[in-house]
PDB file of C-alpha atoms in Angstrom:
ATOM      1  CA  MET N   3       0.364   7.660  17.401  1.00  0.00           C
ATOM      2  CA  LEU N   4      -1.383   8.624  14.356  1.00  0.00           C
ATOM      3  CA  ARG N   5      -2.555  12.445  14.109  1.00  0.00           C
ATOM      4  CA  ILE N   6      -5.125  13.019  11.056  1.00  0.00           C
ATOM      5  CA  GLU N   7      -7.250  15.815  10.000  1.00  0.00           C
ATOM      6  CA  ARG N   8     -10.959  15.829  11.344  1.00  0.00           C
ATOM      7  CA  ALA N   9     -11.792  15.951   7.545  1.00  0.00           C
ATOM      8  CA  THR N  10      -9.937  13.276   6.690  1.00  0.00           C
ATOM      9  CA  ARG N  11     -11.147  10.929   9.188  1.00  0.00           C
ATOM     10  CA  ASP N  12     -15.009  12.220   8.532  1.00  0.00           C
ATOM     11  CA  ALA N  13     -14.366  10.940   4.499  1.00  0.00           C
ATOM     12  CA  ILE N  14     -13.217   7.772   5.408  1.00  0.00           C
ATOM     13  CA  VAL N  15     -15.624   7.181   7.777  1.00  0.00           C
ATOM     14  CA  ALA N  16     -18.577   8.492   5.296  1.00  0.00           C
ATOM     15  CA  HIS N  17     -16.483   6.102   2.362  1.00  0.00           C
ATOM     16  CA  ALA N  18     -16.975   3.193   4.893  1.00  0.00           C
ATOM     17  CA  LYS N  19     -20.603   4.117   5.096  1.00  0.00           C
ATOM     18  CA  ARG N  20     -21.623   4.597   1.409  1.00  0.00           C
ATOM     19  CA  ASP N  21     -19.801   1.205   0.495  1.00  0.00           C
ATOM     20  CA  HIS N  22     -21.423  -0.790   3.388  1.00  0.00           C
ATOM     21  CA  PRO N  23     -22.024  -3.908   3.013  1.00  0.00           C
ATOM     22  CA  ASP N  24     -18.906  -4.559   1.022  1.00  0.00           C
ATOM     23  CA  GLU N  25     -15.489  -3.040   2.621  1.00  0.00           C
ATOM     24  CA  ALA N  26     -14.416   0.210   1.359  1.00  0.00           C
ATOM     25  CA  CYS N  27     -10.799   1.243   1.091  1.00  0.00           C
ATOM     26  CA  GLY N  28      -8.123   3.256   0.440  1.00  0.00           C
ATOM     27  CA  ILE N  29      -5.221   5.523   1.528  1.00  0.00           C
ATOM     28  CA  VAL N  30      -4.116   8.735   2.901  1.00  0.00           C
ATOM     29  CA  ALA N  31      -0.559   9.722   1.195  1.00  0.00           C
ATOM     30  CA  GLY N  32       1.740  12.125   2.389  1.00  0.00           C
ATOM     31  CA  PRO N  33       5.182  13.440   1.555  1.00  0.00           C
ATOM     32  CA  ALA N  34       7.797  10.626   2.190  1.00  0.00           C
ATOM     33  CA  GLY N  35       9.323  10.220   5.566  1.00  0.00           C
ATOM     34  CA  SER N  36       7.076  13.151   6.613  1.00  0.00           C
ATOM     35  CA  ASP N  37       4.507  10.694   8.414  1.00  0.00           C
ATOM     36  CA  ARG N  38       1.689  13.516   7.512  1.00  0.00           C
ATOM     37  CA  ALA N  39      -1.703  11.830   6.767  1.00  0.00           C
ATOM     38  CA  GLU N  40      -2.340  14.458   3.806  1.00  0.00           C
ATOM     39  CA  ARG N  41      -4.057  13.522   0.494  1.00  0.00           C
ATOM     40  CA  LEU N  42      -6.859  10.975   0.558  1.00  0.00           C
ATOM     41  CA  VAL N  43      -7.221   8.767  -2.257  1.00  0.00           C
ATOM     42  CA  GLU N  44     -10.394   6.646  -2.141  1.00  0.00           C
ATOM     43  CA  MET N  45      -9.580   3.232  -4.190  1.00  0.00           C
ATOM     44  CA  VAL N  46     -11.850   0.935  -5.522  1.00  0.00           C
ATOM     45  CA  ASN N  47     -12.542  -2.200  -3.878  1.00  0.00           C
ATOM     46  CA  ALA N  48     -11.890  -4.804  -7.008  1.00  0.00           C
ATOM     47  CA  ALA N  49     -13.333  -7.355  -4.600  1.00  0.00           C
ATOM     48  CA  GLY N  50     -16.710  -5.898  -3.932  1.00  0.00           C
ATOM     49  CA  SER N  51     -17.195  -8.219  -0.964  1.00  0.00           C
ATOM     50  CA  PRO N  52     -18.268  -8.015   2.354  1.00  0.00           C
ATOM     51  CA  THR N  53     -15.373  -9.997   3.609  1.00  0.00           C
ATOM     52  CA  PHE N  54     -12.340  -8.990   1.582  1.00  0.00           C
ATOM     53  CA  TYR N  55     -10.817  -6.045   0.047  1.00  0.00           C
ATOM     54  CA  GLU N  56      -8.283  -5.717  -2.676  1.00  0.00           C
ATOM     55  CA  PHE N  57      -7.482  -2.834  -4.984  1.00  0.00           C
ATOM     56  CA  ASP N  58      -7.340  -3.696  -8.428  1.00  0.00           C
ATOM     57  CA  SER N  59      -3.776  -4.636  -9.916  1.00  0.00           C
ATOM     58  CA  LEU N  60      -3.586  -1.506 -12.589  1.00  0.00           C
ATOM     59  CA  ASP N  61      -5.150   0.961 -10.130  1.00  0.00           C
ATOM     60  CA  LEU N  62      -2.547  -0.063  -7.532  1.00  0.00           C
ATOM     61  CA  LEU N  63       0.638   0.536 -10.178  1.00  0.00           C
ATOM     62  CA  ALA N  64      -1.314   3.825 -10.969  1.00  0.00           C
ATOM     63  CA  LEU N  65      -1.526   5.175  -7.255  1.00  0.00           C
ATOM     64  CA  TYR N  66       2.326   3.946  -6.515  1.00  0.00           C
ATOM     65  CA  ARG N  67       3.397   5.946  -9.569  1.00  0.00           C
ATOM     66  CA  GLU N  68       1.419   8.976  -8.857  1.00  0.00           C
ATOM     67  CA  MET N  69       3.042   8.671  -5.151  1.00  0.00           C
ATOM     68  CA  ASP N  70       6.650   8.236  -6.674  1.00  0.00           C
ATOM     69  CA  ASP N  71       6.029  11.313  -9.065  1.00  0.00           C
ATOM     70  CA  ARG N  72       4.740  13.455  -6.324  1.00  0.00           C
ATOM     71  CA  ASP N  73       7.630  11.681  -3.537  1.00  0.00           C
ATOM     72  CA  GLU N  74       4.874  10.477  -1.488  1.00  0.00           C
ATOM     73  CA  GLU N  75       4.413   7.143   0.324  1.00  0.00           C
ATOM     74  CA  PRO N  76       1.156   5.430   1.925  1.00  0.00           C
ATOM     75  CA  VAL N  77       1.077   7.187   5.677  1.00  0.00           C
ATOM     76  CA  VAL N  78      -2.435   5.438   5.993  1.00  0.00           C
ATOM     77  CA  VAL N  79      -3.824   2.692   4.639  1.00  0.00           C
ATOM     78  CA  TYR N  80      -7.455   1.993   5.693  1.00  0.00           C
ATOM     79  CA  HIS N  81     -10.167  -0.576   5.027  1.00  0.00           C
ATOM     80  CA  SER N  82     -13.463  -1.512   6.723  1.00  0.00           C
ATOM     81  CA  HIS N  83     -14.820  -3.811   8.346  1.00  0.00           C
ATOM     82  CA  THR N  84     -18.749  -4.641   8.035  1.00  0.00           C
ATOM     83  CA  ALA N  85     -19.556  -6.928  10.127  1.00  0.00           C
ATOM     84  CA  THR N  86     -16.781  -7.571  12.862  1.00  0.00           C
ATOM     85  CA  GLU N  87     -14.804  -5.135  14.973  1.00  0.00           C
ATOM     86  CA  ALA N  88     -12.405  -2.567  13.618  1.00  0.00           C
ATOM     87  CA  TYR N  89      -9.620  -4.961  14.654  1.00  0.00           C
ATOM     88  CA  PRO N  90      -6.907  -6.417  11.715  1.00  0.00           C
ATOM     89  CA  SER N  91      -8.227 -10.261  10.690  1.00  0.00           C
ATOM     90  CA  ARG N  92      -5.732 -12.745  10.509  1.00  0.00           C
ATOM     91  CA  THR N  93      -5.387 -12.092   6.479  1.00  0.00           C
ATOM     92  CA  ASP N  94      -5.047  -8.197   7.320  1.00  0.00           C
ATOM     93  CA  ILE N  95      -1.953  -9.262   9.135  1.00  0.00           C
ATOM     94  CA  GLY N  96      -0.527 -11.394   6.551  1.00  0.00           C
ATOM     95  CA  LEU N  97      -0.652  -9.155   3.796  1.00  0.00           C
ATOM     96  CA  ALA N  98       0.296  -6.198   5.501  1.00  0.00           C
ATOM     97  CA  SER N  99       3.039  -4.806   3.424  1.00  0.00           C
ATOM     98  CA  GLU N 100       3.553  -1.466   4.405  1.00  0.00           C
ATOM     99  CA  PRO N 101       5.749  -1.729   7.212  1.00  0.00           C
ATOM    100  CA  ASN N 102       5.508   2.491   7.753  1.00  0.00           C
ATOM    101  CA  ALA N 103       2.135   3.064   7.427  1.00  0.00           C
ATOM    102  CA  HIS N 104      -0.637   3.171   9.813  1.00  0.00           C
ATOM    103  CA  TYR N 105      -3.646   0.231   8.875  1.00  0.00           C
ATOM    104  CA  VAL N 106      -6.764   2.187   9.967  1.00  0.00           C
ATOM    105  CA  LEU N 107      -9.836   0.308  10.378  1.00  0.00           C
ATOM    106  CA  VAL N 108     -13.454   1.278  10.558  1.00  0.00           C
ATOM    107  CA  SER N 109     -16.057  -0.900  11.427  1.00  0.00           C
ATOM    108  CA  THR N 110     -19.342  -0.108  10.559  1.00  0.00           C
ATOM    109  CA  ARG N 111     -21.306  -3.248  11.980  1.00  0.00           C
ATOM    110  CA  GLU N 112     -23.557  -0.818  14.244  1.00  0.00           C
ATOM    111  CA  HIS N 113     -24.974   1.443  11.933  1.00  0.00           C
ATOM    112  CA  GLY N 114     -24.383   0.096   8.438  1.00  0.00           C
ATOM    113  CA  ASN N 115     -25.136   2.795   5.768  1.00  0.00           C
ATOM    114  CA  ASN N 116     -27.131   4.772   8.654  1.00  0.00           C
ATOM    115  CA  GLU N 117     -25.863   7.827  10.363  1.00  0.00           C
ATOM    116  CA  GLY N 118     -24.172   6.874  14.118  1.00  0.00           C
ATOM    117  CA  PRO N 119     -20.856   6.910  15.627  1.00  0.00           C
ATOM    118  CA  VAL N 120     -18.259   4.134  14.104  1.00  0.00           C
ATOM    119  CA  GLU N 121     -15.223   2.642  15.231  1.00  0.00           C
ATOM    120  CA  PHE N 122     -12.189   4.367  13.834  1.00  0.00           C
ATOM    121  CA  ARG N 123      -8.896   2.927  15.461  1.00  0.00           C
ATOM    122  CA  SER N 124      -5.286   2.588  13.956  1.00  0.00           C
ATOM    123  CA  TYR N 125      -2.445  -0.120  14.310  1.00  0.00           C
ATOM    124  CA  ARG N 126       0.997  -0.557  13.064  1.00  0.00           C
ATOM    125  CA  ILE N 127       1.524  -3.808  11.713  1.00  0.00           C
ATOM    126  CA  VAL N 128       5.172  -5.044  11.169  1.00  0.00           C
ATOM    127  CA  ASP N 129       6.362  -8.494  10.657  1.00  0.00           C
ATOM    128  CA  GLY N 130       3.012 -10.181  11.548  1.00  0.00           C
ATOM    129  CA  VAL N 131       2.751  -8.139  14.681  1.00  0.00           C
ATOM    130  CA  VAL N 132       0.008  -5.729  15.524  1.00  0.00           C
ATOM    131  CA  THR N 133       0.012  -2.829  17.768  1.00  0.00           C
ATOM    132  CA  GLU N 134      -2.662  -0.649  18.017  1.00  0.00           C
ATOM    133  CA  GLU N 135      -2.342   3.363  18.305  1.00  0.00           C
ATOM    134  CA  PRO N 136      -3.721   6.571  19.725  1.00  0.00           C
ATOM    135  CA  VAL N 137      -5.428   8.191  17.055  1.00  0.00           C
ATOM    136  CA  GLU N 138      -5.693  12.388  17.431  1.00  0.00           C
ATOM    137  CA  VAL N 139      -7.911  14.097  15.296  1.00  0.00           C
ATOM    138  CA  VAL N 140      -6.985  17.876  14.879  1.00  0.00           C
ATOM    139  CA  GLU N 141      -8.593  20.608  12.823  1.00  0.00           C
ATOM    140  CA  HIS N 142      -5.671  21.062  10.926  1.00  0.00           C
ATOM    141  CA  LEU N 143      -1.811  19.489  10.661  1.00  0.00           C
ATOM    142  CA  PRO N 144       0.611  21.345  12.422  1.00  0.00           C
ATOM    143  CA  THR N 145       2.334  23.425  10.112  1.00  0.00           C
ATOM    144  CA  ASN N 146       5.085  21.557   8.596  1.00  0.00           C
ATOM    145  CA  THR N 147       7.990  23.671  10.240  1.00  0.00           C
ATOM    146  CA  ALA N 148      10.893  21.865   8.191  1.00  0.00           C
ATOM    147  CA  ALA N 149       9.549  23.420   4.906  1.00  0.00           C
ATOM    148  CA  ASP N 150       8.264  26.715   6.427  1.00  0.00           C
ATOM    149  CA  ALA N 151      11.838  27.318   7.725  1.00  0.00           C
ATOM    150  CA  ALA N 152      13.381  26.265   4.380  1.00  0.00           C
ATOM    151  CA  ALA N 153      11.320  28.739   2.894  1.00  0.00           C
ATOM    152  CA  ALA N 154      12.074  31.254   5.039  1.00  0.00           C
ATOM    153  CA  ASP N 155      15.809  30.720   4.449  1.00  0.00           C
ATOM    154  CA  GLU N 156      14.838  31.356   0.577  1.00  0.00           C
ATOM    155  CA  THR N 157      13.314  34.417   1.504  1.00  0.00           C
ATOM    156  CA  VAL N 158      16.048  35.900   3.373  1.00  0.00           C
ATOM    157  CA  GLU N 159      18.624  34.768   0.758  1.00  0.00           C
ATOM    158  CA  SER N 160      16.431  36.552  -2.087  1.00  0.00           C
ATOM    159  CA  GLU N 161      16.336  39.630   0.052  1.00  0.00           C
ATOM    160  CA  SER N 162      20.138  39.866   0.904  1.00  0.00           C
TER     161      SER N 162
ATOM    162  CA  MET X   6      20.543  -6.931 -21.462  1.00  0.00           C
ATOM    163  CA  ALA X   7      19.502  -5.247 -18.547  1.00  0.00           C
ATOM    164  CA  ILE X   8      16.361  -4.600 -17.174  1.00  0.00           C
ATOM    165  CA  GLU X   9      15.659  -2.442 -14.288  1.00  0.00           C
ATOM    166  CA  VAL X  10      13.425  -3.656 -11.372  1.00  0.00           C
ATOM    167  CA  ARG X  11      11.223  -1.532  -9.001  1.00  0.00           C
ATOM    168  CA  ILE X  12      11.467  -2.976  -5.663  1.00  0.00           C
ATOM    169  CA  PRO X  13       8.947  -2.274  -2.676  1.00  0.00           C
ATOM    170  CA  THR X  14       9.706  -0.904   0.596  1.00  0.00           C
ATOM    171  CA  ILE X  15       9.124  -4.571   2.101  1.00  0.00           C
ATOM    172  CA  LEU X  16      11.480  -6.190  -0.321  1.00  0.00           C
ATOM    173  CA  ARG X  17      14.130  -3.777   0.190  1.00  0.00           C
ATOM    174  CA  THR X  18      15.842  -5.944   2.848  1.00  0.00           C
ATOM    175  CA  TYR X  19      16.924  -8.056   0.322  1.00  0.00           C
ATOM    176  CA  THR X  20      18.359  -5.544  -1.717  1.00  0.00           C
ATOM    177  CA  GLY X  21      20.424  -3.199   0.702  1.00  0.00           C
ATOM    178  CA  GLY X  22      17.747  -0.690   0.692  1.00  0.00           C
ATOM    179  CA  GLU X  23      17.413   0.150  -3.018  1.00  0.00           C
ATOM    180  CA  LYS X  24      14.654   1.014  -4.920  1.00  0.00           C
ATOM    181  CA  ALA X  25      15.380  -0.109  -8.060  1.00  0.00           C
ATOM    182  CA  VAL X  26      18.110  -2.946  -9.480  1.00  0.00           C
ATOM    183  CA  SER X  27      19.367  -4.196 -12.264  1.00  0.00           C
ATOM    184  CA  ALA X  28      18.943  -7.712 -13.606  1.00  0.00           C
ATOM    185  CA  GLU X  29      18.335 -10.185 -16.710  1.00  0.00           C
ATOM    186  CA  GLY X  30      16.483 -12.634 -18.353  1.00  0.00           C
ATOM    187  CA  ALA X  31      14.804 -13.305 -21.308  1.00  0.00           C
ATOM    188  CA  THR X  32      11.391 -13.992 -19.298  1.00  0.00           C
ATOM    189  CA  LEU X  33      10.294 -13.242 -16.101  1.00  0.00           C
ATOM    190  CA  ALA X  34      11.151 -16.844 -14.414  1.00  0.00           C
ATOM    191  CA  SER X  35      14.932 -16.350 -15.621  1.00  0.00           C
ATOM    192  CA  LEU X  36      14.589 -12.527 -14.218  1.00  0.00           C
ATOM    193  CA  ILE X  37      13.300 -14.023 -10.920  1.00  0.00           C
ATOM    194  CA  ASP X  38      16.258 -16.874 -10.558  1.00  0.00           C
ATOM    195  CA  ASP X  39      19.104 -13.479 -11.720  1.00  0.00           C
ATOM    196  CA  LEU X  40      17.467 -11.412  -8.781  1.00  0.00           C
ATOM    197  CA  GLU X  41      17.786 -14.568  -6.477  1.00  0.00           C
ATOM    198  CA  ALA X  42      21.263 -15.117  -7.588  1.00  0.00           C
ATOM    199  CA  ASN X  43      22.509 -11.378  -6.532  1.00  0.00           C
ATOM    200  CA  HIS X  44      19.854 -11.046  -3.705  1.00  0.00           C
ATOM    201  CA  PRO X  45      19.377 -14.298  -2.036  1.00  0.00           C
ATOM    202  CA  GLY X  46      15.685 -14.707  -0.408  1.00  0.00           C
ATOM    203  CA  ILE X  47      14.154 -12.643  -2.767  1.00  0.00           C
ATOM    204  CA  ARG X  48      12.480 -15.380  -5.021  1.00  0.00           C
ATOM    205  CA  ASP X  49      10.734 -17.035  -2.280  1.00  0.00           C
ATOM    206  CA  ARG X  50       8.924 -13.798  -1.595  1.00  0.00           C
ATOM    207  CA  LEU X  51       7.699 -13.967  -5.381  1.00  0.00           C
ATOM    208  CA  VAL X  52       7.172 -17.262  -6.251  1.00  0.00           C
ATOM    209  CA  GLU X  53       5.468 -20.228  -4.500  1.00  0.00           C
ATOM    210  CA  SER X  54       4.801 -23.919  -5.386  1.00  0.00           C
ATOM    211  CA  GLY X  55       2.101 -24.285  -8.108  1.00  0.00           C
ATOM    212  CA  GLU X  56      -0.021 -27.301  -9.555  1.00  0.00           C
ATOM    213  CA  GLY X  57       2.633 -30.132 -10.124  1.00  0.00           C
ATOM    214  CA  ASP X  58       6.644 -29.116  -9.868  1.00  0.00           C
ATOM    215  CA  GLY X  59       5.762 -26.133 -11.100  1.00  0.00           C
ATOM    216  CA  VAL X  60       5.841 -22.645  -9.669  1.00  0.00           C
ATOM    217  CA  ASP X  61       3.521 -20.094  -9.702  1.00  0.00           C
ATOM    218  CA  LEU X  62       3.986 -16.006  -8.928  1.00  0.00           C
ATOM    219  CA  ARG X  63       2.342 -15.516  -5.242  1.00  0.00           C
ATOM    220  CA  ARG X  64      -1.273 -14.550  -5.262  1.00  0.00           C
ATOM    221  CA  PHE X  65      -0.914 -11.447  -3.299  1.00  0.00           C
ATOM    222  CA  VAL X  66       1.811 -10.170  -5.475  1.00  0.00           C
ATOM    223  CA  ASN X  67       1.624  -8.010  -8.501  1.00  0.00           C
ATOM    224  CA  VAL X  68       4.744  -7.958 -11.020  1.00  0.00           C
ATOM    225  CA  TYR X  69       4.025  -5.449 -14.090  1.00  0.00           C
ATOM    226  CA  ILE X  70       6.315  -5.294 -16.969  1.00  0.00           C
ATOM    227  CA  ASN X  71       6.030  -1.869 -18.927  1.00  0.00           C
ATOM    228  CA  ASP X  72       2.764  -1.093 -16.977  1.00  0.00           C
ATOM    229  CA  GLU X  73       1.000  -4.482 -17.598  1.00  0.00           C
ATOM    230  CA  ASP X  74      -0.016  -6.812 -15.276  1.00  0.00           C
ATOM    231  CA  VAL X  75       2.006 -10.119 -16.040  1.00  0.00           C
ATOM    232  CA  ARG X  76      -1.006 -12.278 -15.035  1.00  0.00           C
ATOM    233  CA  PHE X  77      -2.212 -11.164 -18.347  1.00  0.00           C
ATOM    234  CA  ILE X  78       0.850 -11.498 -20.634  1.00  0.00           C
ATOM    235  CA  GLY X  79       1.757 -14.968 -19.727  1.00  0.00           C
ATOM    236  CA  GLY X  80       2.770 -15.129 -16.497  1.00  0.00           C
ATOM    237  CA  LEU X  81       6.504 -16.063 -15.287  1.00  0.00           C
ATOM    238  CA  GLU X  82       6.542 -16.792 -18.741  1.00  0.00           C
ATOM    239  CA  ALA X  83       6.035 -13.516 -20.002  1.00  0.00           C
ATOM    240  CA  GLU X  84       9.008 -12.146 -22.353  1.00  0.00           C
ATOM    241  CA  LEU X  85      11.416  -9.520 -21.676  1.00  0.00           C
ATOM    242  CA  SER X  86      13.691  -7.602 -23.919  1.00  0.00           C
ATOM    243  CA  ASP X  87      16.459  -5.150 -22.987  1.00  0.00           C
ATOM    244  CA  GLY X  88      15.271  -1.634 -21.780  1.00  0.00           C
ATOM    245  CA  ASP X  89      11.929  -3.096 -20.406  1.00  0.00           C
ATOM    246  CA  GLN X  90      11.102  -1.973 -16.938  1.00  0.00           C
ATOM    247  CA  VAL X  91       9.853  -4.226 -14.827  1.00  0.00           C
ATOM    248  CA  VAL X  92       7.834  -3.422 -11.311  1.00  0.00           C
ATOM    249  CA  VAL X  93       7.101  -5.515  -8.056  1.00  0.00           C
ATOM    250  CA  LEU X  94       4.066  -4.236  -5.770  1.00  0.00           C
ATOM    251  CA  PRO X  95       2.732  -6.137  -3.081  1.00  0.00           C
ATOM    252  CA  ALA X  96      -1.219  -6.365  -3.433  1.00  0.00           C
ATOM    253  CA  VAL X  97      -2.987  -4.370  -0.802  1.00  0.00           C
ATOM    254  CA  ALA X  98      -5.519  -6.591   0.425  1.00  0.00           C
ATOM    255  CA  GLY X  99      -7.036  -8.039   3.387  1.00  0.00           C
ATOM    256  CA  GLY X 100     -10.334  -8.880   4.792  1.00  0.00           C
ATOM    257  CA  CYS X 101     -12.464  -9.918   7.905  1.00  0.00           C
TER     258      CYS X 101
END
């Protein structure tokens, strides 16, 4: 299951609508191993195409360096389809290279740049196998209990 | 001559889970041969048959030497020096 904050979901949808009819793309980073979609990073579609997306190679390097420095990983990799359904294409499946990521597909085919609902679906893509998963939209991600516990421990220690 | 090579998640099955390995080579092509010697199978994930008898870097694999995309500095013939850092990143790409 993908759990995502409403604000993040809405920002991805807004990005897709803004870039329509070209495909929009980006990631949501989160602490490595946490599966928490915390930090949205909109990327430029270097292909500038209605049928293809690709992160610019130097943007890609900068993004991964930044995530490395912050001990993050791409929790969500998203892109839009602008004339077809929000389902991974053969190309999407062949090029999927983050086995731990949630691949989010948004389709703007119904309303384009205009107001209106869009399909927002999430998949795992591992070794060429696509598995759709439920999307839970929440107002706020649950508190990071492990980090809280660690912080609480520190507080106790400093008081003793 | 030791060169650090950063390995992306999807290729760490070839490096026993290591995020970075050390390799040697005066060019990217020879570095990849050296990687293959120690991590069999990885070469085929990086290069493919090109024109004639040659090989090319796979279209959707990005390789950087000291933050430069090797496509702009000679591709597989790009030269390496001791202490250089090589980063391998699969393209993030797709299409309908």
